[in-house]
Short mmCIF file of C-alpha atoms and ligand atoms in Angstrom, two decimals:
data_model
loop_
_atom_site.label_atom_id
_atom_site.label_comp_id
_atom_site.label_asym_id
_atom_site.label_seq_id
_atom_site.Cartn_x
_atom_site.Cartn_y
_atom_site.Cartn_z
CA UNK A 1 -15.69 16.99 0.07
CA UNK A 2 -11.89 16.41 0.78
CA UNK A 3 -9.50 17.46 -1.81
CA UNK A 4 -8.52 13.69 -2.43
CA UNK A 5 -12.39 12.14 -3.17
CA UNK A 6 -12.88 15.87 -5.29
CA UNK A 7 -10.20 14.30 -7.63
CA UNK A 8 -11.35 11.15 -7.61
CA UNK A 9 -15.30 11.71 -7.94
CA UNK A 10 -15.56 15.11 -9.58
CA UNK A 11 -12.24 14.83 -11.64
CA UNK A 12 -11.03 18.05 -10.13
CA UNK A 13 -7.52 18.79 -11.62
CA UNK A 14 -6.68 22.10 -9.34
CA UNK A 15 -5.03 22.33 -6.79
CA UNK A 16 -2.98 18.55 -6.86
CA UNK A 17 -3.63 16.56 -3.44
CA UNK A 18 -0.63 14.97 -1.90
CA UNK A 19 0.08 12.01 0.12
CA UNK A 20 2.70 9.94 0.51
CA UNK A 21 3.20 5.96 0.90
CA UNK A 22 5.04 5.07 4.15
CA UNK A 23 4.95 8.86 5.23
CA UNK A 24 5.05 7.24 8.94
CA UNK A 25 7.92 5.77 9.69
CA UNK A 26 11.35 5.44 9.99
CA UNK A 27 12.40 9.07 8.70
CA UNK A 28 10.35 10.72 11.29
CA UNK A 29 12.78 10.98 14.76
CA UNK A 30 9.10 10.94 16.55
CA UNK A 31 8.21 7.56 14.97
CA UNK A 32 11.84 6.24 16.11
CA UNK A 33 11.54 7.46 19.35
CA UNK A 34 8.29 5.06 19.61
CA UNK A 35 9.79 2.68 18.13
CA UNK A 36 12.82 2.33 20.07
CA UNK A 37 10.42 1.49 23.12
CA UNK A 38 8.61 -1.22 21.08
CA UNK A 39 11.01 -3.55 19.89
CA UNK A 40 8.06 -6.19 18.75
CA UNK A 41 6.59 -4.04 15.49
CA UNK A 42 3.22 -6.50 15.12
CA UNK A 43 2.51 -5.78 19.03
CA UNK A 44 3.66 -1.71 17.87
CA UNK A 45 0.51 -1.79 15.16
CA UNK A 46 -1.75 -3.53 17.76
CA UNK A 47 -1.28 -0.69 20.37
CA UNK A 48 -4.19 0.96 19.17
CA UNK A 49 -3.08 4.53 21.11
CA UNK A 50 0.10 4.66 19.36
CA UNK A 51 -0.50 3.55 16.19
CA UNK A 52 -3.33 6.25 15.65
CA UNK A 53 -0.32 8.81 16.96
CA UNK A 54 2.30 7.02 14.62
CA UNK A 55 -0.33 8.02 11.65
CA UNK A 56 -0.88 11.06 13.08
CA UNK A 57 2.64 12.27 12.82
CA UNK A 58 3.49 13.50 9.66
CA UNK A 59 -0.11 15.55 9.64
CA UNK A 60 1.09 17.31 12.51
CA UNK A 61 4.36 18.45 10.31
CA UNK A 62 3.15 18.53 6.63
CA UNK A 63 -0.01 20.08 4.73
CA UNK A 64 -0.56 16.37 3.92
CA UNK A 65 -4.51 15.86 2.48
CA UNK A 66 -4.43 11.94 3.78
CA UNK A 67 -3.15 10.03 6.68
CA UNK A 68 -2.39 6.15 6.08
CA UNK A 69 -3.30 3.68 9.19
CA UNK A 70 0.09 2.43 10.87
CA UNK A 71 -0.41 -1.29 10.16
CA UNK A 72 1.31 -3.64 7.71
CA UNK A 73 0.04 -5.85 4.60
CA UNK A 74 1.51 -8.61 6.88
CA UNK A 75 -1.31 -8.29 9.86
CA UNK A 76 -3.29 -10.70 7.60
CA UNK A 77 -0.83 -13.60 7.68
CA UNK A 78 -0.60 -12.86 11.41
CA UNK A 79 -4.32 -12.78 11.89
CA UNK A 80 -4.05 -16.32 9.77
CA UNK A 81 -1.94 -17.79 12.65
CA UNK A 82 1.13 -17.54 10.91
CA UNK A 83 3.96 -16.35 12.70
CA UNK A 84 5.26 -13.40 11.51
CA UNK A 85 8.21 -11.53 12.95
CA UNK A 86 9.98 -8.26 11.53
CA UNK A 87 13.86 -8.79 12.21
CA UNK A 88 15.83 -5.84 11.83
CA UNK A 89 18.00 -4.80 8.84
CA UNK A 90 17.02 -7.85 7.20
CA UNK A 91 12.86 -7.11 7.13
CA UNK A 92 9.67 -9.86 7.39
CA UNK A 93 10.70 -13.09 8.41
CA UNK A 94 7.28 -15.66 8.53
CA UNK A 95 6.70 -19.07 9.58
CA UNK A 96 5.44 -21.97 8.10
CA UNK A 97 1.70 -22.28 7.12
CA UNK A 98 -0.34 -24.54 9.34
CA UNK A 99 -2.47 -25.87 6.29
CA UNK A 100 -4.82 -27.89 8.51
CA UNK A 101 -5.16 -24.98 10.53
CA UNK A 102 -5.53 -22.33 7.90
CA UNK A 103 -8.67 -23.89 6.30
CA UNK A 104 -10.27 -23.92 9.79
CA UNK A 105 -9.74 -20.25 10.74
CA UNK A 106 -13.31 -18.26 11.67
CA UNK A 107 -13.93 -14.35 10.72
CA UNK A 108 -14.70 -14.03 14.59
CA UNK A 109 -11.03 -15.00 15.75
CA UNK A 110 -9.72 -13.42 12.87
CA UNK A 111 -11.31 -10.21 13.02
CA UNK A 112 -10.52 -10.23 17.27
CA UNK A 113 -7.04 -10.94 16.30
CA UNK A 114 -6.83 -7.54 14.30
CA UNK A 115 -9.13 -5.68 16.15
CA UNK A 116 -7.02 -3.00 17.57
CA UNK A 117 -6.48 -1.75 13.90
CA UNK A 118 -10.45 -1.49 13.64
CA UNK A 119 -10.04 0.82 16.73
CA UNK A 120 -6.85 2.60 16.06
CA UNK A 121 -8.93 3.88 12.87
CA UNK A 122 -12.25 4.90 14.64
CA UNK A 123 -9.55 7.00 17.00
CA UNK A 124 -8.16 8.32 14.13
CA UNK A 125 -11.10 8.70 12.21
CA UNK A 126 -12.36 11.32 14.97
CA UNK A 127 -9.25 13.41 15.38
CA UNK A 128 -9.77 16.96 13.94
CA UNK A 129 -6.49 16.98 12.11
CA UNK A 130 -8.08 14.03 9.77
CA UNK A 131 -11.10 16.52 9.39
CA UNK A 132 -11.67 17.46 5.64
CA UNK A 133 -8.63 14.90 5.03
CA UNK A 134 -9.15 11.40 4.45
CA UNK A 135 -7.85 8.23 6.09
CA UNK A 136 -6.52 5.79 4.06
CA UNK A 137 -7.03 1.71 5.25
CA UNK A 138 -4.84 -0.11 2.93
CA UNK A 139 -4.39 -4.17 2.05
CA UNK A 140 -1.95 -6.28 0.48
CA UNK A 141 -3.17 -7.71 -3.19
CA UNK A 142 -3.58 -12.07 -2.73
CA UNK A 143 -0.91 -12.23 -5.06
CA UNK A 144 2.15 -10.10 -2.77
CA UNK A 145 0.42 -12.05 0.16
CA UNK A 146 0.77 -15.33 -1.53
CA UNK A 147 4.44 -14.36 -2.13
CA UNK A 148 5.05 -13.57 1.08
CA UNK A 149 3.34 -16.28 2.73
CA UNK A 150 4.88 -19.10 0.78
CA UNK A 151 8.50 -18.20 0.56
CA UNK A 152 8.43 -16.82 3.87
CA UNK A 153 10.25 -13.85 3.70
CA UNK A 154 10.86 -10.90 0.94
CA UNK A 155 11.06 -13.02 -2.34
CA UNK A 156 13.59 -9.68 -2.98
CA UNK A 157 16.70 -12.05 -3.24
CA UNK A 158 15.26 -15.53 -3.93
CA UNK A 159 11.79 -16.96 -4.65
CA UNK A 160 11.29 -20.50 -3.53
CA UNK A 161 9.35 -21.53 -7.12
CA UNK A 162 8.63 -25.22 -6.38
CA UNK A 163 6.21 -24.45 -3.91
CA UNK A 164 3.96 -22.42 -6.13
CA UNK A 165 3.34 -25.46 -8.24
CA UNK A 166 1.57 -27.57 -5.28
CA UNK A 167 -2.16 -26.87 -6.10
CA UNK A 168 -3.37 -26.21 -2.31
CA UNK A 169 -0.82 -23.49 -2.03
CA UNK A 170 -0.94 -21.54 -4.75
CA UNK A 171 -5.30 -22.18 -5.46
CA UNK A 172 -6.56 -22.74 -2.35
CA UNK A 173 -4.78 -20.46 -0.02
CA UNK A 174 -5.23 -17.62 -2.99
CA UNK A 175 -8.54 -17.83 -2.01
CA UNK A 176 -8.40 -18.05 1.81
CA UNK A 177 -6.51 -14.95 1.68
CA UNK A 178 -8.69 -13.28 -0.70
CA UNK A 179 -11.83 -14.62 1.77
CA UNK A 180 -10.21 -12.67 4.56
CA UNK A 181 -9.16 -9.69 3.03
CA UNK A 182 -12.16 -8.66 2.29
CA UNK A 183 -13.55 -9.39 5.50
CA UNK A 184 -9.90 -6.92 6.53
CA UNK A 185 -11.57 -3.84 4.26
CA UNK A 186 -15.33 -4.32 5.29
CA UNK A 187 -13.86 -3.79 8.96
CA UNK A 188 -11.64 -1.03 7.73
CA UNK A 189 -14.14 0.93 6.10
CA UNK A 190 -16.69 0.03 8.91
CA UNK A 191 -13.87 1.97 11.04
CA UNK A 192 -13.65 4.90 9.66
CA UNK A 193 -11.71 4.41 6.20
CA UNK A 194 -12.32 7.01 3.51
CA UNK A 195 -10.31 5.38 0.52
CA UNK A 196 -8.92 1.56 0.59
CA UNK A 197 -5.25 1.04 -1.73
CA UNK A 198 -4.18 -2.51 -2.23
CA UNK A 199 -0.60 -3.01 -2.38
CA UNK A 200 0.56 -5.60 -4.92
CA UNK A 201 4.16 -5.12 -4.54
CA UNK A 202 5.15 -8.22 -6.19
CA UNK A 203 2.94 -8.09 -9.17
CA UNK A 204 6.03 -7.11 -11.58
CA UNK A 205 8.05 -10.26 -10.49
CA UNK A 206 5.22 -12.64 -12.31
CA UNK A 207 6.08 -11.09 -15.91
CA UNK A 208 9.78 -11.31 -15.00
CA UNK A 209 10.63 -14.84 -13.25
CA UNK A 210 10.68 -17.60 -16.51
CA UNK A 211 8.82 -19.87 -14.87
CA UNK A 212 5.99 -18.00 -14.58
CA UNK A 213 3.31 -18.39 -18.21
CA UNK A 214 1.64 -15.41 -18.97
CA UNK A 215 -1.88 -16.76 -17.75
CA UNK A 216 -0.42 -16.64 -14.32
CA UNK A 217 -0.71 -12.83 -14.40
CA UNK A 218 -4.10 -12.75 -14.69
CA UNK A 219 -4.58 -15.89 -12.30
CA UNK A 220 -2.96 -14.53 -10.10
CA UNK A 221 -3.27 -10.60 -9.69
CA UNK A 222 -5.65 -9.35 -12.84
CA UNK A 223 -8.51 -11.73 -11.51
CA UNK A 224 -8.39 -12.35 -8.05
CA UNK A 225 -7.66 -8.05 -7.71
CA UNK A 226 -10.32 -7.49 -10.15
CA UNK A 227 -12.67 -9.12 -7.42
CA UNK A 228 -11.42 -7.46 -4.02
CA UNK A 229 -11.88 -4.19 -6.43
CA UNK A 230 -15.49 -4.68 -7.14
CA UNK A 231 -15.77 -5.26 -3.30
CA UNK A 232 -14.10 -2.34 -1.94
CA UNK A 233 -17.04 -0.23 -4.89
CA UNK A 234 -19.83 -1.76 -3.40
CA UNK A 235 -19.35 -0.46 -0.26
CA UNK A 236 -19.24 3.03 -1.61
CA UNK A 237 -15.75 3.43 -1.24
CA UNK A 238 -12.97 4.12 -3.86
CA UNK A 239 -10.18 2.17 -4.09
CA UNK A 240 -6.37 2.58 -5.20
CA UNK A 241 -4.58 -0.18 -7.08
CA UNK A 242 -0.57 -0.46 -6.89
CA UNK A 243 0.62 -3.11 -8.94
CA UNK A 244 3.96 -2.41 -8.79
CA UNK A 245 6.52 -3.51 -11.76
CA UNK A 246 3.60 -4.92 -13.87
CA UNK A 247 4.57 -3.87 -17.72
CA UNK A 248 1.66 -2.91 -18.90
CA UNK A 249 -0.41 -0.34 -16.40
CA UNK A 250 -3.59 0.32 -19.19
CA UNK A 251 -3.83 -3.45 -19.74
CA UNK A 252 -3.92 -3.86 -15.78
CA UNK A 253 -6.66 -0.44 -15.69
CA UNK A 254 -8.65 -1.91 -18.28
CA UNK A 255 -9.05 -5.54 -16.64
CA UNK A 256 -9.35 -4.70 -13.10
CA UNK A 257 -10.83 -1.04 -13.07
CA UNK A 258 -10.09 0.72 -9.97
CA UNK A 259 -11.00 4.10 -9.20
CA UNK A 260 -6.98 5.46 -9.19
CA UNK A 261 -3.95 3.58 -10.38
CA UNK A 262 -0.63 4.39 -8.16
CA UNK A 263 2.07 4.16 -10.61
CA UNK A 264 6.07 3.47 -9.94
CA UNK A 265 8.67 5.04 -11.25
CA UNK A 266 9.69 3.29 -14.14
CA UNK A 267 6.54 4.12 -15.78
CA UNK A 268 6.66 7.04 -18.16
CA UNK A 269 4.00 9.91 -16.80
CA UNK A 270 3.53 11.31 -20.51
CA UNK A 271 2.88 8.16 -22.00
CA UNK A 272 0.42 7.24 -19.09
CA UNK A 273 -1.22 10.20 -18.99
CA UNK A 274 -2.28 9.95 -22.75
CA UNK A 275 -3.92 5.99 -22.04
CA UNK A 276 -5.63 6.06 -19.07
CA UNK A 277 -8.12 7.95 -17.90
CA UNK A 278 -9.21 7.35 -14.51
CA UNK A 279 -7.16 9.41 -11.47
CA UNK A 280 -3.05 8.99 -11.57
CA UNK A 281 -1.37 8.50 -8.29
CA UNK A 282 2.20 8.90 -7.43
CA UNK A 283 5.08 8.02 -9.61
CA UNK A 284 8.20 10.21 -8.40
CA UNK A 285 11.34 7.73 -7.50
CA UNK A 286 11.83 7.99 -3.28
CA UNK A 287 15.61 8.66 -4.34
CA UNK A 288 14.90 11.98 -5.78
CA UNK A 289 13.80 13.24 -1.78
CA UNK A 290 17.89 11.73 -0.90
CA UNK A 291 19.30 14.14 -3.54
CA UNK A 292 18.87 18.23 -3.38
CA UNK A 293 16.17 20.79 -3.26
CA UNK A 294 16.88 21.98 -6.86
CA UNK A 295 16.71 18.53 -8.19
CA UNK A 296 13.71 17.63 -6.22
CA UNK A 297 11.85 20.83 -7.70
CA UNK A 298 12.89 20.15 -11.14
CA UNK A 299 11.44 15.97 -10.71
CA UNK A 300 7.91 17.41 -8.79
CA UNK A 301 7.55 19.87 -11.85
CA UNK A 302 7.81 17.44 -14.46
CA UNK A 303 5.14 15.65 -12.68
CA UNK A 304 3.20 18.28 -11.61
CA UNK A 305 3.02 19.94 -15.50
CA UNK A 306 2.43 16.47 -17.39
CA UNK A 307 -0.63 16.04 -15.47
CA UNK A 308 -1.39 19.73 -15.25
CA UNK A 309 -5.17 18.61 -16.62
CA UNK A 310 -5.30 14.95 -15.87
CA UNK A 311 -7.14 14.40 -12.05
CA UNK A 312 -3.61 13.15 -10.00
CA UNK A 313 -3.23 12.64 -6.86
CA UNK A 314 0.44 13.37 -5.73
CA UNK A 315 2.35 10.41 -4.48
CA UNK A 316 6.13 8.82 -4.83
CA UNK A 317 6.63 5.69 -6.79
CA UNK A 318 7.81 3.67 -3.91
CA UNK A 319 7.53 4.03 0.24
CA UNK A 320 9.81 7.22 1.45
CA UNK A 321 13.27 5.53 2.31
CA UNK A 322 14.40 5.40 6.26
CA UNK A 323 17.42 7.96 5.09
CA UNK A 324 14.88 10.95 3.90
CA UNK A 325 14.99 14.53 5.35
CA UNK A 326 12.56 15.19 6.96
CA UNK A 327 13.16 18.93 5.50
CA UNK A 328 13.15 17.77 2.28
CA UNK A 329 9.82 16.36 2.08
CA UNK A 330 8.22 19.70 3.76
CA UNK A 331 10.07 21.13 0.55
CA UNK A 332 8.00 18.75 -1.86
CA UNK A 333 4.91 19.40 0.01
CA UNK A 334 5.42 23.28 -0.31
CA UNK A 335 6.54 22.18 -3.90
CA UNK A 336 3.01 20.49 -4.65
CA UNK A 337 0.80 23.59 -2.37
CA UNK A 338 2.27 26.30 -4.05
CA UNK A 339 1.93 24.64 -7.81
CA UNK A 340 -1.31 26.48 -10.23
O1 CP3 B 1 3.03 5.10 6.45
C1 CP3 B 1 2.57 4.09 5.88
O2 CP3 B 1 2.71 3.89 4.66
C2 CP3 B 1 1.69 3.13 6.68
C3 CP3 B 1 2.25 1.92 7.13
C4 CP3 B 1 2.76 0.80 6.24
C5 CP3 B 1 3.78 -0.05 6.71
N1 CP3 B 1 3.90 -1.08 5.80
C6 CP3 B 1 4.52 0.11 7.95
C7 CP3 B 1 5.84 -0.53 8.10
C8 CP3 B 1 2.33 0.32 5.00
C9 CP3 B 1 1.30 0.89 4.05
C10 CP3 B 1 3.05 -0.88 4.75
C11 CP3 B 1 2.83 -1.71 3.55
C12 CP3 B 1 3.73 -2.83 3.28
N2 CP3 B 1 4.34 -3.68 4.17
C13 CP3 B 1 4.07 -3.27 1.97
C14 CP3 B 1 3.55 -2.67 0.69
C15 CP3 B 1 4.29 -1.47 0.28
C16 CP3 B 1 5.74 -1.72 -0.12
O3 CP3 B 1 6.61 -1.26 0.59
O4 CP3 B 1 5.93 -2.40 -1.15
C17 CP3 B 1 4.92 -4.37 2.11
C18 CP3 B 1 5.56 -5.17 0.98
C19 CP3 B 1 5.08 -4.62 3.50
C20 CP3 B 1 5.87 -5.71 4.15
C21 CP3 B 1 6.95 -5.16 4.99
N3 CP3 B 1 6.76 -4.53 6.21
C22 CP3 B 1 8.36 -5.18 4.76
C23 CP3 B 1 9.00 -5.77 3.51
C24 CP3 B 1 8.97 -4.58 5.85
C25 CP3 B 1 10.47 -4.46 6.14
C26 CP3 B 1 11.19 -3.56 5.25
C27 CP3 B 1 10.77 -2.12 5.36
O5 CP3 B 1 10.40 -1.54 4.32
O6 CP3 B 1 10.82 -1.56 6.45
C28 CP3 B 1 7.97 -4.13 6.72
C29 CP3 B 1 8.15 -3.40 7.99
C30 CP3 B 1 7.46 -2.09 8.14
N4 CP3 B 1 6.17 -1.82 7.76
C31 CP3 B 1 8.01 -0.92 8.75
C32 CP3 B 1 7.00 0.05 8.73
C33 CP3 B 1 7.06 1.45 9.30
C34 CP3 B 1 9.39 -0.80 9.34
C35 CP3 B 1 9.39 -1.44 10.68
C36 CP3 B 1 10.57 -1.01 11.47
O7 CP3 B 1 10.51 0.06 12.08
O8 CP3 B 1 11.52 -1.78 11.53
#
């Protein structure tokens, strides 16, 4: 069994797997080198050659126990006929939903529209540096979709509230996307995906923005996650939750249940350790790999030790940022191997 589903299933607490969120990408000069050539990034994840070698990458540099698929949460929107378009320095920019459209979509376009990301996993799935390792398909939760697909573009700097009130956005299309996300995983795991996360990297802006009551939360992410959750366990495959920014991470645990909970870095790792029990994922702030060795050492220990006996799975609390050293995450991997 691979070190990853050892922790998860058997509650192994030896030996600490490691992973990271965006581990391909910008910080790699091989991934920029591709990328310079491929100026359109949704046409980059539908090249199913090179985005198998794009997830391939850091496994050819780092004792890394997972690869994630090259792909992005917003592949769904695009399979959904909305336009979606990465601009640079600036990030997702997305056009308007075709509502008439939308509700008329079949899973046979859809799933042709994403169907070099089924492919670019069964390539992956068979390459012997993924053996004994697993391969990660990943989703983003209906509620960061949602976000994303109604404001139309990070909600980072502004969210666009008003629209969120009109009942066919923010009920109906909740469950359009939900509809086809899980049709997204089924395909995922059909193609060779050992472990699904969902990304719900919005969740912690429902508790924050006023206008939001708190029965949106579980409207919004608790229920609608709860469900893609017991989706992803019926096909025999465990799944990772990320709610990002959400307050309270044993409240979310205890509602939604999902095999591992990927925490950020504003939650406390003692005071986590002691209230849930399922596997912990991640939790170290991305800025600590932009400081120094030393420092980075001392922040992996004090992960590493609090959940000395609690089954963790090692992670950051965020993507790794574009400016990372390469050199310094080999250093946190060594950091993580070498740890008993
Ligand atoms: O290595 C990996 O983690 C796999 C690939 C991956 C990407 N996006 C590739 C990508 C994954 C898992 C994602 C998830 C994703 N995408 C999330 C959830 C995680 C998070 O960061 O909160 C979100 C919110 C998105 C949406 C998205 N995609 C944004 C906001 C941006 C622009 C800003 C940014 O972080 O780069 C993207 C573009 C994107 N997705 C890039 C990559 C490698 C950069 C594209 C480029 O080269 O310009």
């Amino acid at each position: 069994m691979s070190p990853i589903l050892n922790c998860i299933k058997n509650n192994k607490t030896t030996n600490k797997p490691i992973w990271l969120m965006r581990q391909a990408g910008r910080y790699l000069p091989e991934f920029r080198k591709i990328r310079e050539k491929n100026t359109n990034f949704i046409n980059l994840c539908l090249n199913k050659i090179l985005s198998s070698e794009i997830t391939l990458q850091p496994l050819k540099r780092f004792k890394l126990d997972a690869a994630i698929i090259f792909s992005d949460i917003l592949m769904l929107p695009y399979a959904l006929n909305q336009k979606v378009e990465f601009i640079k320095n600036i990030g997702p920019k997305l056009g308007k939903i075709d509502l008439e459209n939308i509700n008329q979509i079949k899973e046979i376009d859809f799933v042709e529209k994403l169907k070099p990301i089924y492919e670019s996993l069964k390539i992956t799935s068979e390459n012997k540096l993924i053996s004994n390792k697993d391969l990660i398909g990943f989703v983003g939760a209906p509620w960061t979709l949602l976000v994303y697909m109604i404001n139309q573009k990070s909600p980072k700097n502004k969210l666009s509230i008003n629209k969120f009130n009109n009942n066919f956005l923010s009920k109906d299309l909740l469950l359009i996307i939900e509809k086809f996300l899980k049709i997204h995983i089924k395909k995922q795991i059909e193609a060779g995906a050992t472990i699904i996360q969902i990304f719900d990297s919005w969740a912690g802006l429902l508790e924050d923005h006023e206008s939001f009551k708190p029965k949106d939360l579980y409207n919004y992410v608790y229920e609608p996650t709860e469900r893609l959750v017991n989706f992803v366990k019926d096909l025999n495959v465990p799944v990772i939750c990320f709610p990002r920014g959400i307050k309270n991470y044993k409240k979310f645990c205890d509602f939604v249940k999902p095999d591992v909970i990927n925490i950020d870095y504003n939650v406390n790792p003692r005071d986590i350790k002691d209230k849930i029990n399922i596997t912990i994922q991640g939790g170290l702030d991305p800025k600590i790999l932009l400081t120094d060795k030393n420092k980075l050492k001392k922040e992996a220990l004090f992960y590493l030790d609090t959940f000395k006996d609690h089954p963790y799975i090692f992670n950051l609390g965020h993507g790794v940022l574009p400016e990372t050293k390469p050199e310094m995450v080999q250093e946190l991997v060594n950091i993580v191997k070498n740890y008993s």
